[in-house]
Short mmCIF file of C-alpha atoms and ligand atoms in Angstrom, two decimals:
data_model
loop_
_atom_site.label_atom_id
_atom_site.label_comp_id
_atom_site.label_asym_id
_atom_site.label_seq_id
_atom_site.Cartn_x
_atom_site.Cartn_y
_atom_site.Cartn_z
CA MET A 1228 8.77 -35.30 -4.69
CA SER A 1229 5.83 -34.18 -7.41
CA ASN A 1230 3.09 -31.95 -5.81
CA ASN A 1231 1.49 -28.98 -7.19
CA VAL A 1232 -0.96 -28.57 -4.62
CA ALA A 1233 0.42 -25.67 -2.28
CA LYS A 1234 -2.65 -25.08 -0.36
CA ARG A 1235 -0.20 -23.63 3.07
CA TRP A 1236 1.08 -20.26 2.27
CA ASP A 1237 3.36 -18.57 5.11
CA VAL A 1238 3.83 -14.59 4.54
CA PHE A 1239 7.00 -13.16 6.57
CA CYS A 1240 7.12 -9.40 6.95
CA ARG A 1241 10.02 -7.34 8.78
CA ILE A 1242 9.07 -3.53 9.06
CA VAL A 1243 11.93 -1.60 7.64
CA ASP A 1244 10.11 1.51 7.72
CA ASN A 1245 6.91 3.13 7.94
CA PHE A 1246 3.68 1.17 6.70
CA GLY A 1247 4.54 0.10 3.22
CA ASP A 1248 5.58 -3.29 4.14
CA ILE A 1249 3.05 -4.03 6.28
CA GLY A 1250 0.82 -2.55 4.02
CA VAL A 1251 2.02 -4.75 1.26
CA CYS A 1252 2.07 -8.12 3.53
CA TRP A 1253 -1.53 -7.67 4.96
CA ARG A 1254 -3.22 -7.19 1.67
CA LEU A 1255 -1.78 -9.48 -0.14
CA SER A 1256 -2.37 -11.88 2.74
CA GLN A 1257 -5.83 -11.36 2.88
CA GLN A 1258 -6.15 -12.06 -0.64
CA LEU A 1259 -4.73 -15.06 -0.57
CA ALA A 1260 -7.00 -16.20 1.96
CA GLN A 1261 -10.37 -14.77 1.11
CA GLU A 1262 -9.75 -15.04 -2.77
CA HIS A 1263 -7.83 -18.04 -3.01
CA HIS A 1264 -9.21 -20.07 -0.32
CA LEU A 1265 -5.43 -20.46 0.93
CA GLN A 1266 -4.24 -20.80 4.62
CA VAL A 1267 -1.98 -18.25 4.98
CA ARG A 1268 0.04 -17.07 8.09
CA LEU A 1269 1.22 -14.09 8.58
CA PHE A 1270 4.77 -13.37 10.45
CA ILE A 1271 5.44 -9.92 11.74
CA ASP A 1272 8.48 -8.66 13.75
CA ASP A 1273 6.74 -5.66 15.14
CA LEU A 1274 2.82 -6.18 16.02
CA THR A 1275 3.19 -1.90 17.50
CA VAL A 1276 3.59 -0.68 14.21
CA ALA A 1277 1.51 -3.32 12.44
CA SER A 1278 -1.33 -2.73 14.62
CA HIS A 1279 -1.65 0.87 12.57
CA ILE A 1280 -2.60 -0.88 9.46
CA ILE A 1281 -4.27 -4.08 11.14
CA PRO A 1282 -6.58 -2.15 14.10
CA ALA A 1283 -8.22 -5.47 15.31
CA LEU A 1284 -4.74 -6.63 16.11
CA ASN A 1285 -3.71 -7.63 19.82
CA CYS A 1286 -0.31 -6.86 20.20
CA GLU A 1287 0.18 -8.90 23.39
CA LEU A 1288 -1.22 -12.13 21.28
CA THR A 1289 1.68 -13.93 19.46
CA SER A 1290 -0.95 -15.51 17.58
CA GLN A 1291 -4.73 -14.50 16.17
CA VAL A 1292 -6.60 -14.78 13.49
CA ILE A 1293 -8.08 -12.15 11.69
CA HIS A 1294 -10.09 -11.94 8.54
CA HIS A 1295 -9.40 -15.60 7.77
CA VAL A 1296 -5.08 -14.95 8.15
CA GLU A 1297 -3.45 -16.18 11.10
CA ILE A 1298 -0.96 -13.39 12.28
CA LEU A 1299 1.99 -14.77 14.44
CA THR A 1300 5.11 -12.97 15.61
CA TRP A 1301 8.00 -13.73 14.03
CA GLN A 1302 9.50 -15.51 17.41
CA SER A 1303 7.13 -17.75 16.68
CA ALA A 1304 7.91 -18.69 13.48
CA ASP A 1305 7.16 -22.84 13.36
CA THR A 1306 9.87 -24.44 12.37
CA THR A 1307 8.32 -28.16 12.74
CA HIS A 1308 5.83 -27.43 9.90
CA PRO A 1309 6.97 -25.17 7.15
CA ALA A 1310 4.56 -24.14 4.73
CA ASP A 1311 4.11 -25.37 0.97
CA VAL A 1312 5.10 -21.90 0.36
CA ALA A 1313 7.38 -19.46 2.26
CA LEU A 1314 6.71 -16.02 0.67
CA GLU A 1315 9.94 -13.57 1.99
CA THR A 1316 9.10 -10.30 1.35
CA PHE A 1317 11.35 -7.49 -0.09
CA SER A 1318 14.40 -9.51 0.77
CA CYS A 1319 13.74 -9.62 4.50
CA GLU A 1320 15.96 -13.32 5.47
CA LEU A 1321 13.37 -16.03 6.63
CA PRO A 1322 14.68 -17.08 9.90
CA ALA A 1323 17.52 -19.58 9.87
CA ASN A 1324 15.78 -22.56 11.80
CA TYR A 1325 12.67 -21.84 9.23
CA LEU A 1326 14.96 -21.96 6.68
CA ALA A 1327 16.31 -25.26 7.78
CA GLU A 1328 13.12 -27.11 7.62
CA MET A 1329 11.94 -25.90 4.51
CA GLN A 1330 14.09 -28.70 2.31
CA GLY A 1331 11.82 -30.98 0.60
CA ILE A 1332 8.59 -29.30 1.56
CA SER A 1333 8.58 -25.47 1.17
CA THR A 1334 8.83 -23.66 -2.39
CA TRP A 1335 10.48 -20.36 -1.42
CA ILE A 1336 9.78 -17.00 -3.15
CA ASN A 1337 10.81 -13.46 -2.49
CA LEU A 1338 8.60 -10.62 -3.30
CA GLU A 1339 10.16 -8.20 -4.85
CA TYR A 1340 9.75 -4.26 -4.23
CA LEU A 1341 7.88 -2.71 -7.11
CA SER A 1342 9.15 -0.80 -9.99
CA ALA A 1343 8.19 0.31 -13.72
CA GLU A 1344 11.63 0.27 -14.87
CA SER A 1345 12.10 -1.86 -18.37
CA TRP A 1346 14.61 -4.83 -16.33
CA VAL A 1347 12.06 -5.77 -14.41
CA ALA A 1348 10.57 -7.61 -16.75
CA GLU A 1349 13.66 -9.40 -17.28
CA PHE A 1350 14.48 -10.79 -13.60
CA HIS A 1351 10.72 -11.22 -12.71
CA ALA A 1352 10.27 -14.93 -12.40
CA ARG A 1353 13.97 -16.14 -12.51
CA SER A 1354 15.62 -18.23 -9.57
CA SER A 1355 18.57 -18.81 -7.79
CA ASN A 1356 19.65 -22.56 -7.05
CA ASN A 1357 22.60 -21.17 -5.14
CA THR A 1358 20.10 -21.51 -1.83
CA LYS A 1359 18.60 -25.01 -0.40
CA PRO A 1360 15.90 -25.31 -1.59
CA ALA A 1361 16.43 -22.78 -4.41
CA ARG A 1362 14.69 -19.40 -4.41
CA HIS A 1363 12.30 -17.80 -6.76
CA PHE A 1364 12.15 -14.02 -7.36
CA PHE A 1365 8.85 -12.68 -7.94
CA PHE A 1366 8.36 -9.12 -9.53
CA PRO A 1367 5.53 -6.84 -9.23
CA GLY A 1368 5.11 -4.71 -12.14
CA PHE A 1369 2.97 -2.98 -15.08
CA THR A 1370 3.43 -4.97 -17.79
CA GLU A 1371 2.14 -8.40 -18.73
CA ALA A 1372 5.72 -9.77 -18.36
CA THR A 1373 6.18 -9.40 -14.96
CA GLY A 1374 4.49 -10.11 -11.46
CA GLY A 1375 1.46 -7.62 -11.86
CA LEU A 1376 0.06 -5.50 -9.35
CA ILE A 1377 -1.55 -6.11 -6.17
CA ARG A 1378 -5.31 -5.48 -6.45
CA GLU A 1379 -8.51 -6.59 -4.60
CA ALA A 1380 -11.07 -8.21 -7.48
CA ASN A 1381 -13.65 -5.68 -6.53
CA ILE A 1382 -11.41 -2.72 -5.64
CA PHE A 1383 -11.81 -1.05 -9.19
CA GLN A 1384 -15.50 -1.16 -9.55
CA ASN A 1385 -16.10 -0.50 -5.81
CA ASN A 1386 -13.59 2.94 -5.98
CA GLN A 1387 -15.76 3.61 -9.32
CA LEU A 1388 -19.26 3.75 -7.12
CA ILE A 1389 -18.05 6.23 -5.15
CA ALA A 1390 -16.73 8.51 -7.57
CA SER A 1391 -19.97 8.49 -9.05
CA GLN A 1392 -21.53 9.57 -5.41
CA GLN A 1393 -19.79 12.67 -5.27
CA PRO A 1394 -21.57 16.29 -5.93
CA LEU A 1395 -21.69 17.38 -9.35
CA GLY A 1396 -20.71 20.99 -10.38
CA ASN A 1397 -19.15 21.47 -7.00
CA GLU A 1398 -15.96 24.09 -8.02
CA THR A 1399 -14.52 23.11 -4.80
CA LEU A 1400 -11.48 20.49 -5.52
CA LYS A 1401 -11.25 17.73 -3.10
CA VAL A 1402 -7.24 16.71 -2.80
CA SER A 1403 -6.23 13.83 -0.45
CA LEU A 1404 -2.26 14.29 0.98
CA PHE A 1405 -0.18 11.48 2.11
CA CYS A 1406 3.74 11.97 1.41
CA TYR A 1407 7.26 12.61 3.34
CA PRO A 1408 8.00 14.80 4.87
CA HIS A 1409 10.97 16.47 2.96
CA ALA A 1410 8.13 17.06 0.03
CA PRO A 1411 8.05 20.88 -0.28
CA ILE A 1412 4.86 21.05 1.61
CA ALA A 1413 4.75 24.80 2.56
CA ASP A 1414 4.93 25.36 -1.18
CA LEU A 1415 2.31 22.92 -1.87
CA LEU A 1416 -0.13 25.11 0.78
CA ASN A 1417 0.92 28.38 -0.24
CA ALA A 1418 0.10 27.25 -4.22
CA MET A 1419 -3.39 26.09 -3.18
CA ALA A 1420 -4.03 29.32 -1.55
CA GLU A 1421 -3.44 30.89 -4.11
CA SER A 1422 -4.96 28.32 -6.95
CA ASN A 1423 -8.23 30.49 -9.25
CA GLN A 1424 -10.65 27.87 -7.74
CA PRO A 1425 -11.11 26.39 -3.74
CA ILE A 1426 -9.78 23.64 -2.57
CA ASP A 1427 -10.38 21.28 0.19
CA CYS A 1428 -6.88 19.22 1.10
CA HIS A 1429 -7.69 16.22 3.61
CA VAL A 1430 -4.26 15.52 5.09
CA PRO A 1431 -4.37 11.93 7.12
CA THR A 1432 -2.36 11.99 10.20
CA SER A 1433 1.57 11.24 9.56
CA ARG A 1434 4.96 12.69 10.00
CA ILE A 1435 3.72 16.16 7.91
CA PHE A 1436 1.38 16.88 10.63
CA PRO A 1437 4.18 19.28 11.89
CA LYS A 1438 4.88 21.10 8.56
CA ILE A 1439 1.28 21.91 8.01
CA ALA A 1440 1.23 23.47 11.99
CA GLU A 1441 4.41 25.15 10.52
CA PHE A 1442 2.31 26.78 7.75
CA PHE A 1443 -0.53 27.68 9.81
CA HIS A 1444 1.82 29.27 12.37
CA LEU A 1445 0.53 26.63 15.12
CA ASP A 1446 2.41 24.62 17.31
CA ILE A 1447 0.50 21.51 16.57
CA ILE A 1448 -2.49 20.05 14.85
CA GLU A 1449 -5.18 18.24 16.31
CA THR A 1450 -7.03 15.59 14.47
CA GLY A 1451 -10.14 17.29 13.25
CA SER A 1452 -8.67 20.17 12.65
CA ILE A 1453 -9.91 22.26 9.75
CA LEU A 1454 -7.64 24.99 8.80
CA ARG A 1455 -7.93 27.80 6.12
CA LYS A 1456 -5.89 30.24 4.15
CA LYS A 1457 -7.19 32.00 1.45
CA ASN A 1458 -8.05 29.35 -1.24
CA LEU A 1459 -6.82 26.42 0.99
CA THR A 1460 -8.77 24.75 3.69
CA VAL A 1461 -6.98 22.04 4.98
CA HIS A 1462 -9.29 19.17 6.98
CA ALA A 1463 -6.78 17.20 9.47
CA LEU A 1464 -7.66 13.44 9.72
CA PRO A 1465 -6.71 10.55 11.60
CA PHE A 1466 -4.86 7.70 9.93
CA LEU A 1467 -7.70 6.19 8.36
CA SER A 1468 -8.19 2.12 8.04
CA GLN A 1469 -6.83 0.60 4.44
CA ALA A 1470 -10.20 0.57 3.38
CA ASP A 1471 -11.33 4.13 4.39
CA TYR A 1472 -8.24 5.69 2.62
CA ASP A 1473 -9.24 3.99 -0.28
CA GLN A 1474 -12.64 5.36 -0.39
CA LEU A 1475 -11.15 8.95 0.44
CA LEU A 1476 -8.88 8.21 -2.53
CA ALA A 1477 -12.04 7.06 -5.11
CA SER A 1478 -13.44 10.41 -3.90
CA CYS A 1479 -10.89 13.20 -4.65
CA ASP A 1480 -10.36 14.78 -7.72
CA ILE A 1481 -6.71 14.42 -6.84
CA ASN A 1482 -4.16 12.71 -4.45
CA PHE A 1483 -0.76 13.01 -3.58
CA VAL A 1484 0.67 9.36 -2.81
CA ARG A 1485 4.03 7.76 -1.53
CA GLY A 1486 5.93 4.74 -1.21
CA GLU A 1487 4.62 1.42 -2.97
CA ASP A 1488 1.03 0.75 -1.63
CA SER A 1489 -0.31 3.93 -1.53
CA TRP A 1490 0.81 4.68 -5.10
CA ILE A 1491 -1.09 1.60 -6.30
CA ARG A 1492 -4.12 2.64 -4.48
CA ALA A 1493 -3.87 5.71 -6.47
CA ILE A 1494 -4.32 4.13 -9.33
CA TRP A 1495 -6.93 1.82 -8.68
CA ALA A 1496 -9.08 5.00 -7.40
CA ALA A 1497 -8.28 6.45 -11.26
CA LYS A 1498 -7.80 9.34 -10.38
CA PRO A 1499 -4.82 12.13 -11.17
CA PHE A 1500 -2.14 11.58 -8.34
CA ILE A 1501 0.86 12.41 -7.71
CA TRP A 1502 3.71 9.97 -6.61
CA GLN A 1503 6.48 10.39 -4.38
CA PRO A 1504 8.88 7.82 -4.44
CA TYR A 1505 10.59 6.27 -1.07
CA LEU A 1506 13.92 9.00 -0.82
CA GLN A 1507 16.90 6.34 -2.24
CA THR A 1508 20.52 7.11 -2.83
CA GLU A 1509 22.11 7.98 -5.74
CA ASN A 1510 18.88 9.68 -6.97
CA THR A 1511 17.18 6.18 -7.70
CA HIS A 1512 14.12 7.10 -6.80
CA VAL A 1513 14.31 10.16 -9.70
CA THR A 1514 15.21 6.91 -11.69
CA LYS A 1515 12.35 4.80 -10.62
CA LEU A 1516 9.67 8.09 -11.09
CA ASN A 1517 11.20 8.61 -14.37
CA ALA A 1518 10.47 5.25 -15.74
CA PHE A 1519 6.94 5.08 -14.16
CA LEU A 1520 5.64 8.58 -15.67
CA ASP A 1521 6.97 7.06 -19.32
CA LEU A 1522 5.08 3.80 -18.91
CA PHE A 1523 1.80 5.13 -17.54
CA TYR A 1524 1.81 8.42 -19.74
CA ALA A 1525 3.45 7.25 -22.73
CA ASP A 1526 -0.07 8.22 -24.50
CA CYS A 1527 -1.15 11.28 -23.05
CA GLU A 1528 -2.00 14.39 -24.66
CA GLY A 1529 1.38 16.84 -25.17
CA TYR A 1530 0.29 19.39 -22.58
CA ALA A 1531 -1.58 17.20 -20.02
CA LYS A 1532 1.95 15.07 -19.84
CA ASP A 1533 4.27 18.54 -19.58
CA ALA A 1534 2.04 19.49 -16.63
CA VAL A 1535 1.99 16.03 -14.67
CA TYR A 1536 6.01 15.46 -15.65
CA LYS A 1537 6.57 19.27 -14.05
CA MET A 1538 4.40 18.55 -11.38
CA HIS A 1539 6.59 15.39 -10.06
CA LEU A 1540 9.73 16.93 -10.86
CA ALA A 1541 9.19 20.10 -8.71
CA TRP A 1542 7.50 17.59 -6.00
CA VAL A 1543 10.11 15.45 -5.75
CA SER A 1544 12.80 17.86 -6.46
CA GLY A 1545 11.72 19.71 -3.05
CA ASN A 1546 10.82 22.86 -4.97
CA LEU A 1547 7.78 23.72 -6.56
CA THR A 1548 6.10 26.97 -7.48
CA ALA A 1549 2.30 28.05 -7.73
CA ASP A 1550 2.65 28.61 -11.37
CA ILE A 1551 3.61 24.47 -11.67
CA TRP A 1552 0.39 24.15 -9.81
CA GLN A 1553 -1.68 25.80 -11.60
CA ASN A 1554 -0.33 24.35 -14.40
CA TYR A 1555 -1.10 21.22 -13.22
CA LEU A 1556 -4.82 22.21 -12.36
CA ASP A 1557 -5.03 23.76 -16.14
CA ALA A 1558 -4.89 20.35 -17.41
CA LEU A 1559 -6.79 18.64 -14.98
CA ASN A 1560 -9.63 17.63 -17.23
CA THR A 1561 -7.30 15.48 -19.39
CA THR A 1562 -5.35 14.31 -16.77
CA LYS A 1563 -8.69 12.87 -14.89
CA SER A 1564 -9.65 11.33 -18.74
CA PHE A 1565 -6.25 10.14 -19.20
CA THR A 1566 -5.45 8.10 -15.84
CA PHE A 1567 -9.26 6.69 -15.50
CA THR A 1568 -8.49 5.37 -19.07
CA LYS A 1569 -4.72 3.92 -17.91
CA ALA A 1570 -6.28 2.64 -14.88
CA SER A 1571 -8.79 0.85 -16.40
CA GLN A 1572 -6.66 -0.90 -18.99
CA LEU A 1573 -3.88 -1.89 -15.70
CA ALA A 1574 -7.20 -3.28 -14.19
CA THR A 1575 -7.68 -5.69 -17.22
CA GLN A 1576 -4.47 -7.41 -16.28
CA ASN A 1577 -3.85 -10.28 -14.30
CA ASP A 1578 -3.30 -8.80 -10.41
CA LEU A 1579 -0.24 -9.88 -8.62
CA ALA A 1580 -2.08 -12.61 -5.94
CA SER A 1581 -3.74 -14.48 -9.05
CA LYS A 1582 -0.07 -14.69 -10.58
CA LEU A 1583 1.57 -15.26 -7.55
CA VAL A 1584 -0.74 -18.42 -7.05
CA ILE A 1585 -0.06 -19.36 -11.20
CA PHE A 1586 3.72 -19.17 -10.81
CA LEU A 1587 3.48 -21.38 -7.65
CA GLN A 1588 2.02 -23.72 -9.56
CA LYS A 1589 4.49 -23.87 -12.54
CA VAL A 1590 7.85 -23.97 -9.83
CA ARG A 1591 6.26 -26.71 -7.66
CA VAL A 1592 6.40 -29.78 -10.00
CA LYS A 1593 9.34 -30.55 -8.10
CA VAL A 1594 10.54 -29.27 -4.53
O1 LIG B 1421 4.44 4.56 4.78
P1 LIG B 1421 5.19 4.27 3.36
O2 LIG B 1421 6.76 5.19 3.15
O3 LIG B 1421 5.68 2.64 3.12
C1 LIG B 1421 6.97 2.32 2.30
C2 LIG B 1421 8.19 1.85 3.55
O4 LIG B 1421 8.57 3.04 3.91
C3 LIG B 1421 8.96 0.45 2.95
O5 LIG B 1421 9.80 0.07 3.93
C4 LIG B 1421 9.59 1.20 1.58
O6 LIG B 1421 10.27 0.52 0.71
C5 LIG B 1421 8.35 1.65 0.84
O7 LIG B 1421 7.30 2.36 0.89
C6 LIG B 1421 8.60 1.75 -0.54
O8 LIG B 1421 4.20 4.35 1.85
P2 LIG B 1421 3.08 3.13 1.29
O9 LIG B 1421 3.58 2.20 0.42
O10 LIG B 1421 2.12 3.76 0.75
O11 LIG B 1421 2.42 2.65 2.80
C7 LIG B 1421 1.22 3.28 3.69
C8 LIG B 1421 0.30 2.49 3.88
O12 LIG B 1421 -0.46 3.06 4.85
C9 LIG B 1421 -0.58 1.81 2.91
O13 LIG B 1421 -0.56 0.57 3.05
C10 LIG B 1421 -1.67 2.90 2.88
C11 LIG B 1421 -1.64 3.11 4.38
N1 LIG B 1421 -2.74 3.72 4.75
C12 LIG B 1421 -3.83 3.56 5.62
O14 LIG B 1421 -4.15 2.72 5.90
N2 LIG B 1421 -4.54 5.12 5.97
C13 LIG B 1421 -4.04 6.13 5.80
O15 LIG B 1421 -4.74 6.96 6.15
C14 LIG B 1421 -2.90 6.17 5.05
C15 LIG B 1421 -2.34 7.93 4.75
C16 LIG B 1421 -2.16 5.45 4.79
#
């Protein structure tokens, strides 16, 4: 069968942990529907968790349309009409009955996790013919030879606009904090309190609230609380919508981010950021971190580069000193202009959704 037109896309999302899986799937599904005018169905295995990322979601419904995407439960995977493209995300394993109906109809793509490691370019766009239909592997990445990064058409410009609206001449540093609870959070809060300039730290609700409560000798922290110690003021925020979270990142001077999706959002915010990779066995997350630092900061000036590396390695190793933080702040002006330049360069590359669509046109000559 020869057919280049792949209009109907099914995206499969299994929520393994936290919000990254659904965060990526929801963002990508909306982009495919709204920017590429495709008919997108998003199958989700856990609507309750997903409703944190898709606030309009009604968990009682097995099918609903939100922002031009049809959202269905995993159980309702329509096996009689598989789509032109079945996008399996993060090797989540397509439902067996759906898979059985795909032959001759669907192109099967597995979207992999993001990594800056050099092997990604080599493995991107490879296919395995051991399955029926063939399975194609799509690797996001930071270079042209990879599947690219998720980036909505206007996000970079929108973020610049938000950044330009921030008050000038304010000596208070605005920081956002989103990280895993095993990070040295008390060390960071202490270092911020001891910094030589005032810091406003904005913390959206997450599993780190108990750590912050402990630092301030409180039992719990409520959303809306404002907590102070020396030069540090912590603002406890609700868990934000993805759009509001983007706005927060764009308005801050430094962003602490984690996992996969918030990491990329920090890049499009184009402000200095500290990334905490998802913890993996055998220190794989440190390998991933170093690969990213080497790629992103390759051309950064020596002392700023050194400060960025030391800050990241202290943050992932669980042992952060006030000196490392102050050193990072001292290099902030250089890191700021460097981050902006680098993010601007990355924003000129083709984005992941566009690359997926182009890739589909190439592989879908024969199904
Ligand atoms: O939540 P994460 O840790 O997600 C993931 C998953 O754990 C996944 O299993 C793992 O493999 C992957 O990391 C590497 O971090 P991430 O990817 O940053 O996802 C968080 C999402 O939550 C992202 O879409 C941004 C969004 N978010 C909001 O919408 N509002 C908020 O207030 C915050 C803090 C985040």
